[in-house]
Amino acid sequence: MDAGEAAGILLAPPTDREPDAAYAALHAHGPVLQVSESLFLVSGYDAVDRALRDSAMETFDKEQLDSAWPGWREYRAIALFADSMLRSNAPHHTRQRRLAAGVFTARRVAALRETIAGQVDELLGGLTAYGSGVDLVGRLAYPLPIWVITALLGVPEADRGRFRRLAEALTGVLELHWTEEDRVKADAAADELIDYFAHLVELRRAEPADDLVTALAAAHDADGERLTADELLANLALLLVAGFETTTNLIGNGVVLLHDHPTYAEKLREDQELATAYVEEILRIDAPVQLTTRRAAREAQVAGVAVPAGAEVVLLLGAANRDPGRFDRPDVFDPTRAGPSPLSFGAGVHYCLGAPLARMEAQVALSALLRRFPDLALAARPVRRARMNLRGWRELPVTLAR
Ligand code: HEM
């Protein structure tokens, strides 16, 4: 496969196809491929890392969208993301991020470890009823992150069941390609989430609690210029959706990798301390977020290639993690490897706010799963979700005992 064919595959509508061969072809070509005058694919580790830290490379905020795609405001899912920190540039990004980071603190996250371990135990205990066949996506990889993020936000338990569908629909527009049907579903999900959080904010104003909805609503109420009403709701929806779609995929991807590498699984079962390195390697080789995009606010350089103002740059995080110039035998799962951190949580100002939480959930869930069910095995080869960006397994049918 040459780089042109690789670009064709990566830019085509998403399928369940593995991107490995396309990434290898891009690496053979070089760190950057110019696809057209205004479109670049970046696959080299250093090139992706630097582009993410380059202030000339802006995320698609309202201004960028106005110039690239007039009419975007009709699309409520796109508008929701554009009101959030994910799709804002400085100074609006800095303002929102500071507020969110102020409430989403390392202390709040670290304090959750025991609670997460308890929740994992409960979910694993529930699995024993299904000894002969159970879907781990439905019974563990989804419910755990939903439980954690909804508990942090302060979403009542009774409402938690609806978010898997909403997140799946909303994140459809985070793919490079989406259809009209995807867009309609994403817009409906955006409306539902915004209405939901508007209602919850009202409830918390009347009855404050020790949760993120109360804290962020208070920040808005104190000064609407620091966090507008639209930004408040969009960031709450972002935290919810970013908080579990991705973590679900990290846990699911980890289950399959450990199943396929029983010797390493055995080592992790014996020594939980290894969980940190194992989760880093799972993040590297099977990144739950495979790419992000930027637009050049002015003429810029990426790995020595001139990128004109207004060009779109696709930063292939999943490819960067397999750059043979940075990782020895990049396609091999090796949790003992040394080397740079994977770029799975991005880099620079938009570096994932939830990275410590996601890592902790996966570390606790995977090591507890292995210990509790030493005979865990895939009941059938699982099928990928038809997504190019948010990468995970549609379901994971397993047997728990021989
Ligand atoms: C394995 C799980 C996760 C992965 C792989 C992941 C990945 C990412 C990536 C790649 C970005 C940067 C996007 C860009 O630069 O355009 C990001 C941003 C973000 N993530 Fe995560 N994420 C995960 C879990 C979480 C969790 C658990 C939360 C919250 C509870 C979260 C909240 C956010 C937020 C708020 C941003 C936007 C930050 C900003 O724009 O400043 N993520 N994430």
Coordinates of C-alpha atoms and ligand atoms in Angstrom, one line a residue, residues 52 85-86 93 97 104 149 238-239 242-243 246-247 250 283 288-289 292 294 317 344-346 349-354 357-358, ligand 1:
L52 CA -0.7 20.0 19.2
M85 CA -13.5 24.1 25.8
L86 CA -12.7 21.2 23.4
H93 CA -10.3 28.1 26.0
R97 CA -10.3 25.2 31.1
F104 CA -12.0 18.6 38.4
I149 CA -18.6 10.3 35.6
L238 CA -18.7 17.4 27.1
L239 CA -17.5 16.1 30.5
A242 CA -15.8 12.6 26.9
G243 CA -15.8 10.9 30.3
T246 CA -13.4 6.8 25.5
T247 CA -12.8 5.1 28.8
L250 CA -9.9 1.8 26.7
L283 CA -3.4 3.3 25.2
P288 CA -9.4 5.0 22.1
V289 CA -9.2 8.3 20.3
T292 CA -8.0 15.0 16.3
R294 CA -6.7 21.4 13.7
L317 CA -2.7 10.1 17.4
S344 CA -3.5 9.1 23.2
F345 CA -4.6 11.9 25.5
G346 CA -3.3 14.6 23.1
V349 CA -3.3 23.1 26.0
H350 CA -6.1 20.7 25.1
Y351 CA -4.4 17.7 26.8
C352 CA -7.2 15.5 28.2
L353 CA -8.6 16.8 31.4
G354 CA -9.8 13.4 32.4
L357 CA -9.3 9.4 35.9
A358 CA -9.4 7.3 32.8
Ligands
HEM1 C1 -9.2 6.7 27.7 C2 -10.0 7.7 27.9 C3 -9.8 9.0 27.3 C4 -9.1 9.3 26.1 C5 -8.3 8.4 25.2 C6 -9.3 10.8 25.9 C7 -8.7 11.5 24.9 C8 -8.7 12.9 24.8 C9 -8.0 13.6 23.8 C10 -7.1 13.0 22.7 C11 -8.2 14.9 24.0 C12 -7.7 16.1 23.2 C13 -8.5 16.5 22.0 C14 -7.8 17.5 21.2 O1 -6.7 17.9 21.4 O2 -8.5 18.0 20.2 C15 -9.1 15.0 25.2 C16 -9.6 16.2 25.7 C17 -10.5 16.2 26.7 N1 -10.9 15.1 27.5 FE1 -10.4 13.2 27.3 N2 -10.0 11.3 27.0 C18 -10.4 10.2 27.8 C19 -11.1 10.3 29.0 C20 -11.6 11.4 29.5 C21 -12.4 11.5 30.7 C22 -12.6 10.4 31.7 C23 -12.7 12.8 30.8 C24 -13.5 13.5 31.9 C25 -14.0 13.1 32.9 C26 -12.2 13.6 29.7 C27 -12.4 14.9 29.4 C28 -11.8 15.6 28.4 C29 -12.0 17.0 28.2 C30 -12.9 18.0 29.1 C31 -11.2 17.4 27.1 C32 -11.1 18.8 26.5 C33 -9.9 19.5 27.2 C34 -9.6 20.8 26.5 O3 -10.0 21.1 25.4 O4 -8.8 21.6 27.2 N3 -11.6 12.7 28.9 N4 -9.4 13.7 25.6

